[in-house]
PDB file of C-alpha atoms in Angstrom:
ATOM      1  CA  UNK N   1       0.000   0.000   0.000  1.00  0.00           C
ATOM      2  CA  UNK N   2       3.200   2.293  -0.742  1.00  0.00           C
ATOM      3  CA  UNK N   3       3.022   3.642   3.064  1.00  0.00           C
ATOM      4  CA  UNK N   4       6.307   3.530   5.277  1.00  0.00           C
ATOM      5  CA  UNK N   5       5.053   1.739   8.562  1.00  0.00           C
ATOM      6  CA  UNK N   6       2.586  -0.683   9.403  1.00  0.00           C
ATOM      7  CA  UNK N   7       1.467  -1.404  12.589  1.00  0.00           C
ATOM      8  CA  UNK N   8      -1.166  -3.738  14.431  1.00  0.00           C
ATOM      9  CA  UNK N   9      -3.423  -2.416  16.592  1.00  0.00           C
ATOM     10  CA  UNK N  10      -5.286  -4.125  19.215  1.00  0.00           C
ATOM     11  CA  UNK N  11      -8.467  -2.335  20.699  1.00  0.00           C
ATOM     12  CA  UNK N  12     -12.106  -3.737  22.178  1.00  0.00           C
ATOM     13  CA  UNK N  13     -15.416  -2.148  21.499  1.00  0.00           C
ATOM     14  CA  UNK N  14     -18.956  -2.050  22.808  1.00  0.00           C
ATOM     15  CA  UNK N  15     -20.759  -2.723  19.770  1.00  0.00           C
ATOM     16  CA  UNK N  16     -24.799  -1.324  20.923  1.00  0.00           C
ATOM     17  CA  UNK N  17     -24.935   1.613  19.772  1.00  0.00           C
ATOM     18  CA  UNK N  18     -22.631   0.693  16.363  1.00  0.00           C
ATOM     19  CA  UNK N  19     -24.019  -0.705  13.051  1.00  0.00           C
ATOM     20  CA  UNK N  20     -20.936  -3.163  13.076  1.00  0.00           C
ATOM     21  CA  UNK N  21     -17.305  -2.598  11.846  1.00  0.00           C
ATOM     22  CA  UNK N  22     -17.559  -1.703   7.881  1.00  0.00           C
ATOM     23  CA  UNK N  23     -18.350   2.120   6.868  1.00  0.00           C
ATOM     24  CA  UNK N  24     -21.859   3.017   5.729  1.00  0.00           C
ATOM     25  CA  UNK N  25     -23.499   5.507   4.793  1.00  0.00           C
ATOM     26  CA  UNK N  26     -24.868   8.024   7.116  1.00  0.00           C
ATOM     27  CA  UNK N  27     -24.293   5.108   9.859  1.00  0.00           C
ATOM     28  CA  UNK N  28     -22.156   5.522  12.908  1.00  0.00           C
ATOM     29  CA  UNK N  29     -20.129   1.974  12.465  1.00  0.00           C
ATOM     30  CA  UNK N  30     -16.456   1.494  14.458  1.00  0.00           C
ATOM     31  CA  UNK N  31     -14.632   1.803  11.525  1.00  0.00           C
ATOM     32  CA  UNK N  32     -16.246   5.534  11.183  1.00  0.00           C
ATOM     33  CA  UNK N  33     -14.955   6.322  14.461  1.00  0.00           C
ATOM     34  CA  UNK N  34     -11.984   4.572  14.344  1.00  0.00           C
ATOM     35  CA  UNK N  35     -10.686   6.948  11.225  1.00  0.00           C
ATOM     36  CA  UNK N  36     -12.369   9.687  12.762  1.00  0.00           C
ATOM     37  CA  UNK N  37      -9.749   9.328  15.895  1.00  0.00           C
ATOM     38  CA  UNK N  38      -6.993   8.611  13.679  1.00  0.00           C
ATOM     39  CA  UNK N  39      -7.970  11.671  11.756  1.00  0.00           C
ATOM     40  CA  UNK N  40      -7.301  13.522  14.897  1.00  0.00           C
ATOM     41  CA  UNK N  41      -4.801  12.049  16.431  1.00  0.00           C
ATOM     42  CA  UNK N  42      -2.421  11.612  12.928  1.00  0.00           C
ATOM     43  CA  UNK N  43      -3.426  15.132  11.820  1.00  0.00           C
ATOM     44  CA  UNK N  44      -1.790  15.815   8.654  1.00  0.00           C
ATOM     45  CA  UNK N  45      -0.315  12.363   8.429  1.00  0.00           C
ATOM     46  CA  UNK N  46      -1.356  10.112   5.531  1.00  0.00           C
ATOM     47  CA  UNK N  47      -2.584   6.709   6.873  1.00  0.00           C
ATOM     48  CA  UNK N  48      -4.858   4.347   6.674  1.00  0.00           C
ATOM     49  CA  UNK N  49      -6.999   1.339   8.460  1.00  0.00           C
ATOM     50  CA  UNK N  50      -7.869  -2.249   7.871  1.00  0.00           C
ATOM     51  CA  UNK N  51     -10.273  -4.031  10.021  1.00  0.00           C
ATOM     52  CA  UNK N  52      -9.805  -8.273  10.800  1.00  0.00           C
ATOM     53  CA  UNK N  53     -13.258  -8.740   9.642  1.00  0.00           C
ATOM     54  CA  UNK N  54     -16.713  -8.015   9.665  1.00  0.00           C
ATOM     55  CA  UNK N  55     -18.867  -7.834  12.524  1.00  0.00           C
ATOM     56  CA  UNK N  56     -22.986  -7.327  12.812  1.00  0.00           C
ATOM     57  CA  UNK N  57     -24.894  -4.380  13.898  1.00  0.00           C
ATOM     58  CA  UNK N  58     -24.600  -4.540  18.208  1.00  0.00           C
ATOM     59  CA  UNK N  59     -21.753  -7.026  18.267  1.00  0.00           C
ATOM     60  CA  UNK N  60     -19.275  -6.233  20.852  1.00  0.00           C
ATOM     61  CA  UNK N  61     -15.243  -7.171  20.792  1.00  0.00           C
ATOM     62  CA  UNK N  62     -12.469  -7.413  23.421  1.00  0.00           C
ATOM     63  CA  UNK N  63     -10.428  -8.607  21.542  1.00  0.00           C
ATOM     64  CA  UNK N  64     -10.386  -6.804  18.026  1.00  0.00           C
ATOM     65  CA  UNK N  65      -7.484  -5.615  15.522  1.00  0.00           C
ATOM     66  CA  UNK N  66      -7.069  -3.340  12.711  1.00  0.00           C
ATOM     67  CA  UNK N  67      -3.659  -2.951  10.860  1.00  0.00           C
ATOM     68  CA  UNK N  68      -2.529   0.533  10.376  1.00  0.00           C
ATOM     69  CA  UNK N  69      -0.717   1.988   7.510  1.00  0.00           C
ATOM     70  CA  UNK N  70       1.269   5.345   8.059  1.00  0.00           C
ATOM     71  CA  UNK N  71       4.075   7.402   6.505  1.00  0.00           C
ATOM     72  CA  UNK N  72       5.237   8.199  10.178  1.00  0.00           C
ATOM     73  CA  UNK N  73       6.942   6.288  12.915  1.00  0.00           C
ATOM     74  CA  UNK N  74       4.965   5.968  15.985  1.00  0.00           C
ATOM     75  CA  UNK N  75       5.655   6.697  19.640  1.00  0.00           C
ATOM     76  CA  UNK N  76       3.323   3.508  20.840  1.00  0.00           C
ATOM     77  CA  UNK N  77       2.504   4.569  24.054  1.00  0.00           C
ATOM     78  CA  UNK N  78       1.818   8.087  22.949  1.00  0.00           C
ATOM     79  CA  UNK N  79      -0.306   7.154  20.564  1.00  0.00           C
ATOM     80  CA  UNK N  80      -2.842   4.568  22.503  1.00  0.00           C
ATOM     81  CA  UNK N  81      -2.798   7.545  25.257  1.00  0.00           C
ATOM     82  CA  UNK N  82      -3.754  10.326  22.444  1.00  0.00           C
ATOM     83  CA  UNK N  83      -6.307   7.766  20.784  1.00  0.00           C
ATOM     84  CA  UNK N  84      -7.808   6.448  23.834  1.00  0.00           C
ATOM     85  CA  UNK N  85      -8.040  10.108  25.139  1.00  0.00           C
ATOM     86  CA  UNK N  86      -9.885  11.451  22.095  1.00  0.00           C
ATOM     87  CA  UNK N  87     -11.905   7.996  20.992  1.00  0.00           C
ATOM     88  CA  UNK N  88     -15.559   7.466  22.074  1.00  0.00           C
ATOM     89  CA  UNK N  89     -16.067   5.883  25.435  1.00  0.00           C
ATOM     90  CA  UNK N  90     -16.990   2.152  24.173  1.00  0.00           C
ATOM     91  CA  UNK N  91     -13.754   2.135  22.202  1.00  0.00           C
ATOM     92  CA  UNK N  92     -10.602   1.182  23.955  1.00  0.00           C
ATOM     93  CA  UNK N  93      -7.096   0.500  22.524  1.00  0.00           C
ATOM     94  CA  UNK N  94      -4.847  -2.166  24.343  1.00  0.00           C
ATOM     95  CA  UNK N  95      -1.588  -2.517  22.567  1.00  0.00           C
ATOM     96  CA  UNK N  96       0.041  -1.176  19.181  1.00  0.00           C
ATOM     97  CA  UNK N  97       2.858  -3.431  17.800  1.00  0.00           C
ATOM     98  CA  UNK N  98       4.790  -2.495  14.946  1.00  0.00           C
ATOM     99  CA  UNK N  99       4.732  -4.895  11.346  1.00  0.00           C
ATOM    100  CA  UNK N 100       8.225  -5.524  10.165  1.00  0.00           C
ATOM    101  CA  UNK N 101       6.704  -8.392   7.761  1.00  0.00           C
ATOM    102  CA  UNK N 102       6.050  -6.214   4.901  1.00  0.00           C
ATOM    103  CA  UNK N 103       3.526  -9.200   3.685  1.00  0.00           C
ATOM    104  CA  UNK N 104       1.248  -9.454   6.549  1.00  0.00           C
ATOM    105  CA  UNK N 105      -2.165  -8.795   5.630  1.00  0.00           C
ATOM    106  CA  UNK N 106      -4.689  -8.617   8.302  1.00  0.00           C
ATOM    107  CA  UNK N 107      -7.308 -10.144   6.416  1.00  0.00           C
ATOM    108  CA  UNK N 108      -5.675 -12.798   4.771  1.00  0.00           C
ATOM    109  CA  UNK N 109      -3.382 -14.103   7.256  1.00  0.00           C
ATOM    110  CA  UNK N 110      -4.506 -17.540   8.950  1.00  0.00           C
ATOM    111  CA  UNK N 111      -5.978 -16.751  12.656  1.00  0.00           C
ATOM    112  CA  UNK N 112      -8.510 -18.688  14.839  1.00  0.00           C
ATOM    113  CA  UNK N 113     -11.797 -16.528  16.290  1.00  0.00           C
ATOM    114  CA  UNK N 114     -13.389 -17.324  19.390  1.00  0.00           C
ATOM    115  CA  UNK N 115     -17.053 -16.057  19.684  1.00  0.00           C
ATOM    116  CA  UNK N 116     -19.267 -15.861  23.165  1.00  0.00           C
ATOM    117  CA  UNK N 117     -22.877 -15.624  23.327  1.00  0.00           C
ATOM    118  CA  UNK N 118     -24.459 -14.956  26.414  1.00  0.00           C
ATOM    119  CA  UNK N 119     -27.733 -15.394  27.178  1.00  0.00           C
ATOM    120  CA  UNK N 120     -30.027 -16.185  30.413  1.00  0.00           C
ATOM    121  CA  UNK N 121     -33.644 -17.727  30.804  1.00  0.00           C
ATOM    122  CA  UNK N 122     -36.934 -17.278  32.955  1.00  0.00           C
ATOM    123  CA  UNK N 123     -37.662 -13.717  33.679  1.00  0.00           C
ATOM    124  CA  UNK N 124     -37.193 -10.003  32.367  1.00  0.00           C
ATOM    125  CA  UNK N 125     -33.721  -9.148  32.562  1.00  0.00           C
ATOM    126  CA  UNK N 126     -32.699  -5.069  33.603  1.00  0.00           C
ATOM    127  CA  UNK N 127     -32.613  -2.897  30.528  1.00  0.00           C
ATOM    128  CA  UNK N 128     -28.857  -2.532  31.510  1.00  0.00           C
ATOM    129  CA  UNK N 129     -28.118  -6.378  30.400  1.00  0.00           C
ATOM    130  CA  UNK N 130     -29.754  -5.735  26.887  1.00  0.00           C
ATOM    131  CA  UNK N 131     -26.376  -4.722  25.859  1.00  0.00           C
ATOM    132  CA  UNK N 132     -24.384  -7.652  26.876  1.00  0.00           C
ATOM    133  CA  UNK N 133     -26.625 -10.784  26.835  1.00  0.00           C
ATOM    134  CA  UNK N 134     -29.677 -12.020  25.781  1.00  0.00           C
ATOM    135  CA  UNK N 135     -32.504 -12.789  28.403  1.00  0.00           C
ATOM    136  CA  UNK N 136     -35.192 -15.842  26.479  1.00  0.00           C
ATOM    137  CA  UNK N 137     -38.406 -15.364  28.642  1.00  0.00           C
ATOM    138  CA  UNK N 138     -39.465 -18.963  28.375  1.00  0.00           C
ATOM    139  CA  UNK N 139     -37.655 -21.855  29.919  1.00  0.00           C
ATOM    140  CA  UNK N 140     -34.934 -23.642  28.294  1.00  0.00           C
ATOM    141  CA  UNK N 141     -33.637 -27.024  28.563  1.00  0.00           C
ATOM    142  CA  UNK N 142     -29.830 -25.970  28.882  1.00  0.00           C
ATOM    143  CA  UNK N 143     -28.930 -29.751  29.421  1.00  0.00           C
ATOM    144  CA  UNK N 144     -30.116 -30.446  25.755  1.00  0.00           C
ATOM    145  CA  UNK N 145     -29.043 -27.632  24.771  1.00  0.00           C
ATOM    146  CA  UNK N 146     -25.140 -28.471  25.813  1.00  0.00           C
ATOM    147  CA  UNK N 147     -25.748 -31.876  23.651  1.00  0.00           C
ATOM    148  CA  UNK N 148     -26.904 -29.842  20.677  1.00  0.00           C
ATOM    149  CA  UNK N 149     -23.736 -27.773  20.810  1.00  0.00           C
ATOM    150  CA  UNK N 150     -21.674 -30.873  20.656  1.00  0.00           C
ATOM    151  CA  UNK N 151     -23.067 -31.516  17.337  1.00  0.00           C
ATOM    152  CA  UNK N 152     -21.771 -28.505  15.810  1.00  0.00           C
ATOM    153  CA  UNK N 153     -18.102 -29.312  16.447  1.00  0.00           C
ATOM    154  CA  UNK N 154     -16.336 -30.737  13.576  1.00  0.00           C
ATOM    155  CA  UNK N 155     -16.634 -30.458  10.277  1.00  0.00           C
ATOM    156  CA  UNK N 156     -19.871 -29.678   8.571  1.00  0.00           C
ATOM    157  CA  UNK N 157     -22.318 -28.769   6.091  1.00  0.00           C
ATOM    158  CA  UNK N 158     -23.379 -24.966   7.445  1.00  0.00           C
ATOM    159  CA  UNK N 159     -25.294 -24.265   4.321  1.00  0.00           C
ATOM    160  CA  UNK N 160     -28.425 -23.969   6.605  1.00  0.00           C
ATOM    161  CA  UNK N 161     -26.407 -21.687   9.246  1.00  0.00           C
ATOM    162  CA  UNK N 162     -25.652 -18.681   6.611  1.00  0.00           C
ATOM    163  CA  UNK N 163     -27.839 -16.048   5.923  1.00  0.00           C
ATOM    164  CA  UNK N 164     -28.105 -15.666   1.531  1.00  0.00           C
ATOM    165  CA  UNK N 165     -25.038 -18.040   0.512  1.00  0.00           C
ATOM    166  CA  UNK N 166     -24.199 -17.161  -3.084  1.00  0.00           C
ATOM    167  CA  UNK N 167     -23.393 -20.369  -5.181  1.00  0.00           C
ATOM    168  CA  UNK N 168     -19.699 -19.651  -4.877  1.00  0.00           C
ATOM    169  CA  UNK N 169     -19.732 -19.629  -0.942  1.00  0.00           C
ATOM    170  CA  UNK N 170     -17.554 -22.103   0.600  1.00  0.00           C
ATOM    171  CA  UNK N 171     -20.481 -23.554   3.355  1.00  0.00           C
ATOM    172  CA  UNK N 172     -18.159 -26.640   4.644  1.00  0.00           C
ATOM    173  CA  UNK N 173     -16.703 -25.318   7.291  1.00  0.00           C
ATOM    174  CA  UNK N 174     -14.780 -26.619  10.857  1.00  0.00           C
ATOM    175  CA  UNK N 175     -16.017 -25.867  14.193  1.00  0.00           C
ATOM    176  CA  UNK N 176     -12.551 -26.625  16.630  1.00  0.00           C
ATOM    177  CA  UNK N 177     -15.022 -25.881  20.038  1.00  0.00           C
ATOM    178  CA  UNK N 178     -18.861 -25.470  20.647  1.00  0.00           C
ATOM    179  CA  UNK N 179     -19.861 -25.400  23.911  1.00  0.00           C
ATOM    180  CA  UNK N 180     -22.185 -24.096  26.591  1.00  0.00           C
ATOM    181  CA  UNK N 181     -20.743 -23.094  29.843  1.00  0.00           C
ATOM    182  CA  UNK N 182     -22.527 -20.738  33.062  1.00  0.00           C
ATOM    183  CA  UNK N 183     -21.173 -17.476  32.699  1.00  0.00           C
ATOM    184  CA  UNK N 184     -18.690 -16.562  35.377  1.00  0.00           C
ATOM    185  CA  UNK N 185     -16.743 -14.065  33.399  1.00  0.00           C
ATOM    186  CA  UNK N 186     -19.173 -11.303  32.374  1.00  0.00           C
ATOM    187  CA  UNK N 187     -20.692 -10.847  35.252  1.00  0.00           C
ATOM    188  CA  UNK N 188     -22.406  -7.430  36.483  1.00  0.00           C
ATOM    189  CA  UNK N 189     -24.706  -6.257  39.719  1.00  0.00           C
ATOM    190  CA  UNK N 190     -27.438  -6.001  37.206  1.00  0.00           C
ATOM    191  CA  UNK N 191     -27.409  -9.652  35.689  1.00  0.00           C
ATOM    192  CA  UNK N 192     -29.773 -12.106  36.381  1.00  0.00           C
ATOM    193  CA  UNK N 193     -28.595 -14.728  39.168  1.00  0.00           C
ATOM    194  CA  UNK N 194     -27.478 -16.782  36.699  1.00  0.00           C
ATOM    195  CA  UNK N 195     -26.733 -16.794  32.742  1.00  0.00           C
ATOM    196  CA  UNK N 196     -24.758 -18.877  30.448  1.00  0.00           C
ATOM    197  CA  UNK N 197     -22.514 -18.752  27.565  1.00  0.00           C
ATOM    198  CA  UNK N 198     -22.093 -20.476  24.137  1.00  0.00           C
ATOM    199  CA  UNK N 199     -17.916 -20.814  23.068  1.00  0.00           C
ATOM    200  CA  UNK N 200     -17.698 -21.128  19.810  1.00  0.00           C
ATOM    201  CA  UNK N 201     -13.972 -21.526  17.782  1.00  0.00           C
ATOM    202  CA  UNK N 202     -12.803 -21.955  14.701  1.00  0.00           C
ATOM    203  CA  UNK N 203     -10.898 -20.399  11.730  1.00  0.00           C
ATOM    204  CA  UNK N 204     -14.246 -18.495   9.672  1.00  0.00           C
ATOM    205  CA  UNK N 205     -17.325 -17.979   9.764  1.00  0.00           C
ATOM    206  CA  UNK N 206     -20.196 -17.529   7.667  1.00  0.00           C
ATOM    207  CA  UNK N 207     -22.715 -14.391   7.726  1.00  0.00           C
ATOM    208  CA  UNK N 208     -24.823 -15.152  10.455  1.00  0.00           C
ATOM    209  CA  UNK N 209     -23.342 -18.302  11.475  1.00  0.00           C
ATOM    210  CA  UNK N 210     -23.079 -18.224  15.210  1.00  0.00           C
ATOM    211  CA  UNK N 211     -26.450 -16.517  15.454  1.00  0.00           C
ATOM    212  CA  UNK N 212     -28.188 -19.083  13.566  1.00  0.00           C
ATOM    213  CA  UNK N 213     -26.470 -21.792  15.719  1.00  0.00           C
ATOM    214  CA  UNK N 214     -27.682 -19.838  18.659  1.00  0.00           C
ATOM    215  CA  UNK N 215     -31.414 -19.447  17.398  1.00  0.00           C
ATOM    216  CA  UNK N 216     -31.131 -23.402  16.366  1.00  0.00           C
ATOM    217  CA  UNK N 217     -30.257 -23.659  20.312  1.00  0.00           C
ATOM    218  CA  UNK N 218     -32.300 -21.653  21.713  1.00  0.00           C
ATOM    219  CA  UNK N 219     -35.517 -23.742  19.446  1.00  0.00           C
ATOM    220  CA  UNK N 220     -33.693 -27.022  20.885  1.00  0.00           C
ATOM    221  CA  UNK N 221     -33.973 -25.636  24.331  1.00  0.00           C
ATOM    222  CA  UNK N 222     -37.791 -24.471  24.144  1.00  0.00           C
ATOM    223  CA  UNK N 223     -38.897 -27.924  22.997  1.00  0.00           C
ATOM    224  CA  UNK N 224     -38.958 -26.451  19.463  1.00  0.00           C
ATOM    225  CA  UNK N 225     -36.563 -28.674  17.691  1.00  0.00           C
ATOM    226  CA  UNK N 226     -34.774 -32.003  18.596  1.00  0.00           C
ATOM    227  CA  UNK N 227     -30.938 -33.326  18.273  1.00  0.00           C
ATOM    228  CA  UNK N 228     -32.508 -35.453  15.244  1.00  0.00           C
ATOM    229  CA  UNK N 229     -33.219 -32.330  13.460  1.00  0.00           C
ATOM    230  CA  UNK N 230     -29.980 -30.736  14.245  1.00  0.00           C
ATOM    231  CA  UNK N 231     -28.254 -33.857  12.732  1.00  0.00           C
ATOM    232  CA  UNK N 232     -30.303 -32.956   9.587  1.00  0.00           C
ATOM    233  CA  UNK N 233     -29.168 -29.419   9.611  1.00  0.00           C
ATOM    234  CA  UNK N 234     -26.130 -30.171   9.102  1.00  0.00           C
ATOM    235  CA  UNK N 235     -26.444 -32.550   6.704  1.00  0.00           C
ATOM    236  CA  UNK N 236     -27.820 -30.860   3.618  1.00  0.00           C
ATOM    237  CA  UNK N 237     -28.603 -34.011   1.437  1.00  0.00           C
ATOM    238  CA  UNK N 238     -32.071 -35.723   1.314  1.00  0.00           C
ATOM    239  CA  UNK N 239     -32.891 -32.577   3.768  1.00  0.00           C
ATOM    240  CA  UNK N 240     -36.158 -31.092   3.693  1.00  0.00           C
ATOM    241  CA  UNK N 241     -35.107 -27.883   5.775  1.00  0.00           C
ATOM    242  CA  UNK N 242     -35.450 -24.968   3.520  1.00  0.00           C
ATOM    243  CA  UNK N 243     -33.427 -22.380   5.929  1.00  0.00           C
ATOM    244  CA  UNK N 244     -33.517 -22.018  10.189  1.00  0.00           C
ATOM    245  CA  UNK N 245     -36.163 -20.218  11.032  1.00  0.00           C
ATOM    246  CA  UNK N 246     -34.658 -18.011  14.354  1.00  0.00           C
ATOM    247  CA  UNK N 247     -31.601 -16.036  14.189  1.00  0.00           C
ATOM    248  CA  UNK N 248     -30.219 -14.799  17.679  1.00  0.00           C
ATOM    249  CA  UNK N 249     -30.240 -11.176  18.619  1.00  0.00           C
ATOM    250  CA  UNK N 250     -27.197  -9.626  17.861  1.00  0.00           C
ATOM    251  CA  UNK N 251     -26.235  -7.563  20.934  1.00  0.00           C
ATOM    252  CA  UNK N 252     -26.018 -11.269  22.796  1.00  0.00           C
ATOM    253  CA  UNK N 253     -22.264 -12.156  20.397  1.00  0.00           C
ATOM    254  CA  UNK N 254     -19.333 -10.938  21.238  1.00  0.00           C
ATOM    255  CA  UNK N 255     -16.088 -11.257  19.783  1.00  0.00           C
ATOM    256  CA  UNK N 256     -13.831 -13.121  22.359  1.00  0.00           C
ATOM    257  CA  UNK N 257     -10.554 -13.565  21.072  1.00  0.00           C
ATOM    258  CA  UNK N 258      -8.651 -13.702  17.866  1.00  0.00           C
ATOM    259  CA  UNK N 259      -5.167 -15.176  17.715  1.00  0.00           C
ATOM    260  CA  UNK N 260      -2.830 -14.888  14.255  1.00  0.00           C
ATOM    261  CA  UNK N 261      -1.326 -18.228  13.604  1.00  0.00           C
ATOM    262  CA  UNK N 262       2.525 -18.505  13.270  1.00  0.00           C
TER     263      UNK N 262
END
């Protein structure tokens, strides 16, 4: 991209209020804010900023990167002080690392993404969770809802589990982990008693993906669906299952963790 420096900058974002990472128009999306900070804080300094992916409308990170391209050496610590000072409040850089791989390319690059979704079940959460988890008002069967998570590990047939796959979309995919856990990490003095969280890992995802798995999940858990018809989900031949039906709010996913292989 012809610029002298590169570096790779690691930041985490509350997504709410944000129509995901990519610019649109008249939309306030992190990328938007992220260039409008740089614009600030690099005033007069030709750069430029390239996200590690997509994310949805609402989808949080804390653990997100974007590779920055500048004519100008950067003072690290400096900089994450003078960005973090003059960002928005849910945006947060970590760490800045300068590239000296000239061929590292943030989107290309192999790297493994670990998603969480957190939900709860039973009652009417407090507005103030609506942000960080999703709160089902009927019961769930969390039990069968662990074995149906099982099923998505491996490697499958997610033609089912991507929201308008073009012909040319690649839908077998690998799952490494998918699991259900209680949540003991997010926790909060305005969270239900209890709440749980679905791990998901692998190397790519499909639009929609892990909220489709959720809202298969969440189906399973309300009696909805069984494991049979997750089985047959997944496995697109002789199936008579058009598309899933539920996709899973969006402010419930965050972005965990994503780790650049070697």
């Amino acid at each position: 991209m012809n610029y002298k420096y590169a570096y790779l900058v690691r930041f985490q974002y509350l997504g709410f209020r944000l129509h995901g990472w990519q610019k649109q128009p008249n939309l306030k999306t992190v990328h938007f804010f992220v260039d409008k900070t740089l614009k600030f804080v690099c005033k007069g300094i030709r750069c430029k900023s390239v996200g590690v992916g997509r994310t949805d409308a609402k989808v949080s990170s804390t653990d997100y990167y974007f590779q920055l391209f500048i004519d100008e050496k950067l003072d690290e610590p400096f900089f994450m002080e003078d960005f973090n000072r003059n960002s928005p409040s849910d945006i947060r850089v970590v760490a800045v690392e300068q590239l000296h791989d000239e061929s590292f390319n943030i989107i290309q690059h192999p790297k493994t993404k670990e998603y969480r979704y957190y939900f709860s079940y039973g009652e009417k959460n407090h507005p103030y969770c609506a942000a960080f988890l999703t709160g089902y008002l009927e019961e769930l069967d969390v039990e069968l809802m662990k074995q149906g998570a099982q099923l998505f590990q491996g490697n499958h047939n997610f033609k089912h589990y991507c929201t308008k796959p073009s012909p040319e979309t690649k839908v077998e995919r690998e799952i490494d982990v998918c699991k259900i856990e209680e949540n003991t990490e997010l926790t909060a003095s305005f969270f239900p008693e209890k709440s749980y969280v679905l791990i998901i890992r692998g190397s790519g995802f499909l639009r929609n993906q892990i909220r489709l798995i959720m809202g298969a999940l969440a189906e399973l858990g309300k009696g909805n669906y069984d494991l049979e018809f997750i089985k047959r989900s997944l496995s697109p031949e002789n199936s008579n299952i058009d598309f899933m039906k539920t996709i899973a709010p969006a402010s419930g996913l965050h972005l965990h963790k994503v780790e650049f292989k070697k």
